[in-house]
């Protein structure tokens, strides 16, 4: 996927995944688990709104995206977030984070890239049950859709996942606390169906 092209051609506020407020499912999870401080990584930060909202709540936030254009535009939103261009499949991040939020990165990856994604995710989240991952991805209950106004083949994403598939992919590396059927808030008139997964790093 040519993310540079997408972020240059489509106004950010018209992108299907643009959401100005903090994702409601993440907000609910933070409240339920009494999470109020710590370091947060927003993987695939895109428009940067989620990273900014987390920073406004007092978290130390880093937002990364493979698109330099997205990072440049997101950096204009706040000086309280460290926005960096980075590829989660070949990450150069050296810090470990208390929390990682992925609101749409994983489900646009190719299946062959899932092992690299998980390997790097386990490196950048704190180990031994101290690191949390919040993942939002397209649900198997959702019909195939495109990205923004651009129609793309289903084989190139976003992929759709069942609860069982998420368990199969992540359970060897993370303790999955919860998988909820929810929706992807954004600019679409009808919000796509998604899964919201809460995981913690496996205790040794």
C-alpha positions as YAML, in Angstrom:
chain: A
units: angstrom
residues:
- id: 1
  name: UNK
  ca: [0.00, 0.00, 0.00]
- id: 2
  name: UNK
  ca: [1.37, 3.41, -1.00]
- id: 3
  name: UNK
  ca: [0.71, 5.34, 2.19]
- id: 4
  name: UNK
  ca: [2.62, 8.40, 0.99]
- id: 5
  name: UNK
  ca: [0.24, 8.64, -1.97]
- id: 6
  name: UNK
  ca: [-2.80, 8.18, 0.26]
- id: 7
  name: UNK
  ca: [-1.75, 10.86, 2.75]
- id: 8
  name: UNK
  ca: [-0.86, 13.27, -0.04]
- id: 9
  name: UNK
  ca: [-4.05, 12.75, -2.03]
- id: 10
  name: UNK
  ca: [-6.76, 12.39, 0.62]
- id: 11
  name: UNK
  ca: [-7.57, 15.12, 3.17]
- id: 12
  name: UNK
  ca: [-6.92, 13.64, 6.60]
- id: 13
  name: UNK
  ca: [-10.37, 14.50, 7.93]
- id: 14
  name: UNK
  ca: [-11.96, 12.55, 5.06]
- id: 15
  name: UNK
  ca: [-10.02, 9.33, 5.66]
- id: 16
  name: UNK
  ca: [-12.22, 6.46, 6.75]
- id: 17
  name: UNK
  ca: [-10.18, 5.90, 9.92]
- id: 18
  name: UNK
  ca: [-10.05, 9.56, 11.03]
- id: 19
  name: UNK
  ca: [-11.48, 10.02, 14.52]
- id: 20
  name: UNK
  ca: [-10.79, 13.20, 16.45]
- id: 21
  name: UNK
  ca: [-11.64, 11.89, 19.94]
- id: 22
  name: UNK
  ca: [-9.98, 9.09, 21.84]
- id: 23
  name: UNK
  ca: [-11.20, 5.72, 20.61]
- id: 24
  name: UNK
  ca: [-14.19, 4.82, 22.84]
- id: 25
  name: UNK
  ca: [-13.07, 1.21, 23.29]
- id: 26
  name: UNK
  ca: [-9.61, 2.27, 24.41]
- id: 27
  name: UNK
  ca: [-11.14, 4.87, 26.71]
- id: 28
  name: UNK
  ca: [-13.35, 2.18, 28.25]
- id: 29
  name: UNK
  ca: [-10.40, -0.19, 28.71]
- id: 30
  name: UNK
  ca: [-8.29, 2.50, 30.38]
- id: 31
  name: UNK
  ca: [-11.14, 3.19, 32.78]
- id: 32
  name: UNK
  ca: [-11.85, -0.47, 33.54]
- id: 33
  name: UNK
  ca: [-8.20, -1.26, 34.25]
- id: 34
  name: UNK
  ca: [-7.54, 2.02, 36.06]
- id: 35
  name: UNK
  ca: [-4.72, 2.96, 33.69]
- id: 36
  name: UNK
  ca: [-3.83, 6.60, 34.23]
- id: 37
  name: UNK
  ca: [-0.11, 7.00, 33.59]
- id: 38
  name: UNK
  ca: [2.88, 5.49, 31.82]
- id: 39
  name: UNK
  ca: [4.39, 5.34, 28.35]
- id: 40
  name: UNK
  ca: [2.20, 4.73, 25.29]
- id: 41
  name: UNK
  ca: [3.15, 3.79, 21.74]
- id: 42
  name: UNK
  ca: [0.57, 4.51, 19.06]
- id: 43
  name: UNK
  ca: [1.53, 2.17, 16.20]
- id: 44
  name: UNK
  ca: [0.39, 3.37, 12.78]
- id: 45
  name: UNK
  ca: [-0.56, 6.72, 14.26]
- id: 46
  name: UNK
  ca: [-1.83, 8.04, 10.91]
- id: 47
  name: UNK
  ca: [-3.66, 11.32, 11.58]
- id: 48
  name: UNK
  ca: [-2.11, 11.38, 15.06]
- id: 49
  name: UNK
  ca: [-5.33, 12.13, 16.89]
- id: 50
  name: UNK
  ca: [-5.16, 9.11, 19.20]
- id: 51
  name: UNK
  ca: [-1.61, 9.91, 20.25]
- id: 52
  name: UNK
  ca: [-2.57, 13.52, 20.98]
- id: 53
  name: UNK
  ca: [-5.61, 12.52, 23.04]
- id: 54
  name: UNK
  ca: [-3.50, 10.11, 25.10]
- id: 55
  name: UNK
  ca: [-0.92, 12.84, 25.72]
- id: 56
  name: UNK
  ca: [-3.69, 15.15, 26.88]
- id: 57
  name: UNK
  ca: [-4.50, 12.54, 29.53]
- id: 58
  name: UNK
  ca: [-0.97, 12.69, 30.87]
- id: 59
  name: UNK
  ca: [0.64, 9.72, 29.17]
- id: 60
  name: UNK
  ca: [4.13, 9.93, 27.69]
- id: 61
  name: UNK
  ca: [3.31, 9.18, 24.06]
- id: 62
  name: UNK
  ca: [5.22, 8.17, 20.95]
- id: 63
  name: UNK
  ca: [3.36, 7.95, 17.65]
- id: 64
  name: UNK
  ca: [4.90, 6.04, 14.75]
- id: 65
  name: UNK
  ca: [3.87, 5.55, 11.15]
- id: 66
  name: UNK
  ca: [5.49, 4.13, 8.04]
- id: 67
  name: UNK
  ca: [4.37, 7.23, 6.15]
- id: 68
  name: UNK
  ca: [6.67, 10.21, 6.53]
- id: 69
  name: UNK
  ca: [3.87, 12.41, 5.23]
- id: 70
  name: UNK
  ca: [1.54, 11.20, 7.98]
- id: 71
  name: UNK
  ca: [4.21, 11.82, 10.61]
- id: 72
  name: UNK
  ca: [4.88, 15.31, 9.31]
- id: 73
  name: UNK
  ca: [1.21, 16.24, 9.39]
- id: 74
  name: UNK
  ca: [0.63, 14.63, 12.80]
- id: 75
  name: UNK
  ca: [3.61, 16.52, 14.25]
- id: 76
  name: UNK
  ca: [1.78, 19.76, 13.57]
- id: 77
  name: UNK
  ca: [-0.96, 18.77, 16.03]
- id: 78
  name: UNK
  ca: [1.04, 18.70, 19.25]
- id: 79
  name: UNK
  ca: [4.49, 19.24, 20.69]
- id: 80
  name: UNK
  ca: [3.67, 16.86, 23.54]
- id: 81
  name: UNK
  ca: [3.91, 13.75, 21.36]
- id: 82
  name: UNK
  ca: [7.09, 12.31, 19.87]
- id: 83
  name: UNK
  ca: [6.08, 11.48, 16.30]
- id: 84
  name: UNK
  ca: [8.53, 9.26, 14.40]
- id: 85
  name: UNK
  ca: [8.62, 7.56, 11.03]
- id: 86
  name: UNK
  ca: [9.05, 3.85, 11.73]
- id: 87
  name: UNK
  ca: [8.06, 0.51, 10.22]
- id: 88
  name: UNK
  ca: [6.76, -1.91, 12.85]
- id: 89
  name: UNK
  ca: [8.04, -4.79, 10.71]
- id: 90
  name: UNK
  ca: [11.59, -3.40, 10.81]
- id: 91
  name: UNK
  ca: [11.38, -1.14, 13.82]
- id: 92
  name: UNK
  ca: [14.30, 0.96, 15.00]
- id: 93
  name: UNK
  ca: [12.63, 1.69, 18.33]
- id: 94
  name: UNK
  ca: [14.79, 0.81, 21.31]
- id: 95
  name: UNK
  ca: [12.50, 1.85, 24.17]
- id: 96
  name: UNK
  ca: [10.04, -0.49, 25.80]
- id: 97
  name: UNK
  ca: [6.57, 0.84, 26.45]
- id: 98
  name: UNK
  ca: [4.00, 0.23, 29.16]
- id: 99
  name: UNK
  ca: [1.20, 0.28, 26.59]
- id: 100
  name: UNK
  ca: [0.87, -0.15, 22.84]
- id: 101
  name: UNK
  ca: [-2.20, 0.86, 20.85]
- id: 102
  name: UNK
  ca: [-2.77, -0.38, 17.31]
- id: 103
  name: UNK
  ca: [-5.89, 1.08, 15.75]
- id: 104
  name: UNK
  ca: [-5.69, -0.28, 12.23]
- id: 105
  name: UNK
  ca: [-2.07, -1.19, 11.46]
- id: 106
  name: UNK
  ca: [-2.14, -4.96, 11.96]
- id: 107
  name: UNK
  ca: [-5.15, -5.59, 9.75]
- id: 108
  name: UNK
  ca: [-3.49, -4.05, 6.67]
- id: 109
  name: UNK
  ca: [-0.40, -6.26, 6.93]
- id: 110
  name: UNK
  ca: [0.16, -9.30, 4.73]
- id: 111
  name: UNK
  ca: [-0.16, -12.66, 6.46]
- id: 112
  name: UNK
  ca: [3.51, -13.40, 5.81]
- id: 113
  name: UNK
  ca: [4.38, -10.29, 7.86]
- id: 114
  name: UNK
  ca: [2.46, -11.31, 10.97]
- id: 115
  name: UNK
  ca: [5.45, -13.11, 12.59]
- id: 116
  name: UNK
  ca: [7.65, -10.01, 12.19]
- id: 117
  name: UNK
  ca: [4.89, -7.83, 13.60]
- id: 118
  name: UNK
  ca: [4.51, -10.05, 16.67]
- id: 119
  name: UNK
  ca: [8.27, -10.42, 17.17]
- id: 120
  name: UNK
  ca: [8.76, -6.66, 17.18]
- id: 121
  name: UNK
  ca: [5.67, -6.09, 19.29]
- id: 122
  name: UNK
  ca: [7.09, -8.36, 21.98]
- id: 123
  name: UNK
  ca: [10.33, -6.36, 21.90]
- id: 124
  name: UNK
  ca: [8.80, -2.92, 22.30]
- id: 125
  name: UNK
  ca: [6.23, -3.72, 24.99]
- id: 126
  name: UNK
  ca: [7.47, -4.29, 28.54]
- id: 127
  name: UNK
  ca: [7.83, -8.03, 29.31]
- id: 128
  name: UNK
  ca: [6.71, -10.30, 32.14]
- id: 129
  name: UNK
  ca: [3.12, -9.19, 32.39]
- id: 130
  name: UNK
  ca: [4.01, -5.50, 32.67]
- id: 131
  name: UNK
  ca: [3.22, -4.50, 29.09]
- id: 132
  name: UNK
  ca: [-0.25, -4.05, 27.64]
- id: 133
  name: UNK
  ca: [-1.39, -4.17, 24.02]
- id: 134
  name: UNK
  ca: [-4.70, -2.75, 22.80]
- id: 135
  name: UNK
  ca: [-5.49, -3.88, 19.27]
- id: 136
  name: UNK
  ca: [-8.38, -2.82, 17.06]
- id: 137
  name: UNK
  ca: [-8.82, -4.73, 13.82]
- id: 138
  name: UNK
  ca: [-11.52, -5.52, 11.31]
- id: 139
  name: UNK
  ca: [-13.95, -8.25, 12.32]
- id: 140
  name: UNK
  ca: [-14.79, -11.31, 10.25]
- id: 141
  name: UNK
  ca: [-18.40, -10.14, 10.63]
- id: 142
  name: UNK
  ca: [-17.65, -7.15, 8.37]
- id: 143
  name: UNK
  ca: [-18.09, -7.31, 4.60]
- id: 144
  name: UNK
  ca: [-14.97, -6.36, 2.60]
- id: 145
  name: UNK
  ca: [-14.41, -2.62, 2.33]
- id: 146
  name: UNK
  ca: [-11.86, -0.25, 0.86]
- id: 147
  name: UNK
  ca: [-9.62, 2.27, 2.57]
- id: 148
  name: UNK
  ca: [-11.14, 5.76, 2.54]
- id: 149
  name: UNK
  ca: [-12.58, 6.51, -0.91]
- id: 150
  name: UNK
  ca: [-10.00, 4.18, -2.52]
- id: 151
  name: UNK
  ca: [-11.30, 0.69, -3.31]
- id: 152
  name: UNK
  ca: [-8.66, -2.02, -2.91]
- id: 153
  name: UNK
  ca: [-8.70, -5.81, -3.26]
- id: 154
  name: UNK
  ca: [-9.49, -7.73, -0.08]
- id: 155
  name: UNK
  ca: [-6.20, -9.61, -0.53]
- id: 156
  name: UNK
  ca: [-4.38, -6.35, 0.21]
- id: 157
  name: UNK
  ca: [-6.39, -5.46, 3.28]
- id: 158
  name: UNK
  ca: [-7.84, -4.60, 5.58]
- id: 159
  name: UNK
  ca: [-7.99, -8.23, 6.66]
- id: 160
  name: UNK
  ca: [-10.91, -9.45, 8.75]
- id: 161
  name: UNK
  ca: [-10.42, -11.61, 11.82]
- id: 162
  name: UNK
  ca: [-12.51, -13.91, 13.97]
- id: 163
  name: UNK
  ca: [-11.99, -14.30, 17.71]
- id: 164
  name: UNK
  ca: [-10.55, -17.75, 17.06]
- id: 165
  name: UNK
  ca: [-8.03, -16.41, 14.54]
- id: 166
  name: UNK
  ca: [-6.85, -13.73, 16.95]
- id: 167
  name: UNK
  ca: [-6.36, -16.40, 19.60]
- id: 168
  name: UNK
  ca: [-4.42, -18.51, 17.13]
- id: 169
  name: UNK
  ca: [-2.14, -15.64, 16.11]
- id: 170
  name: UNK
  ca: [-1.39, -14.02, 19.47]
- id: 171
  name: UNK
  ca: [-1.99, -16.49, 22.32]
- id: 172
  name: UNK
  ca: [1.51, -17.99, 22.19]
- id: 173
  name: UNK
  ca: [3.04, -14.58, 22.81]
- id: 174
  name: UNK
  ca: [0.48, -12.68, 24.88]
- id: 175
  name: UNK
  ca: [-2.13, -13.38, 27.52]
- id: 176
  name: UNK
  ca: [-5.40, -12.32, 25.90]
- id: 177
  name: UNK
  ca: [-7.63, -10.75, 28.51]
- id: 178
  name: UNK
  ca: [-10.57, -9.77, 26.36]
- id: 179
  name: UNK
  ca: [-11.89, -9.76, 22.79]
- id: 180
  name: UNK
  ca: [-14.93, -7.60, 22.14]
- id: 181
  name: UNK
  ca: [-17.08, -7.15, 19.07]
- id: 182
  name: UNK
  ca: [-17.35, -3.42, 18.46]
- id: 183
  name: UNK
  ca: [-17.09, -0.89, 15.62]
- id: 184
  name: UNK
  ca: [-14.49, 1.30, 13.97]
- id: 185
  name: UNK
  ca: [-15.43, 4.89, 14.60]
- id: 186
  name: UNK
  ca: [-14.47, 7.18, 11.76]
- id: 187
  name: UNK
  ca: [-15.87, 9.15, 8.85]
- id: 188
  name: UNK
  ca: [-17.93, 6.38, 7.29]
- id: 189
  name: UNK
  ca: [-21.70, 6.75, 7.49]
- id: 190
  name: UNK
  ca: [-21.91, 3.17, 8.75]
- id: 191
  name: UNK
  ca: [-19.10, 2.19, 11.08]
- id: 192
  name: UNK
  ca: [-17.33, -1.06, 10.12]
- id: 193
  name: UNK
  ca: [-17.48, -4.00, 12.51]
- id: 194
  name: UNK
  ca: [-14.27, -4.61, 14.42]
- id: 195
  name: UNK
  ca: [-12.69, -6.53, 17.26]
- id: 196
  name: UNK
  ca: [-11.09, -4.76, 20.20]
- id: 197
  name: UNK
  ca: [-8.49, -6.95, 21.90]
- id: 198
  name: UNK
  ca: [-6.80, -6.38, 25.24]
- id: 199
  name: UNK
  ca: [-3.58, -8.33, 25.84]
- id: 200
  name: UNK
  ca: [-0.65, -8.30, 28.23]
- id: 201
  name: UNK
  ca: [2.87, -9.59, 27.77]
- id: 202
  name: UNK
  ca: [3.28, -13.20, 28.84]
- id: 203
  name: UNK
  ca: [4.55, -13.67, 32.39]
- id: 204
  name: UNK
  ca: [7.64, -15.84, 32.71]
...
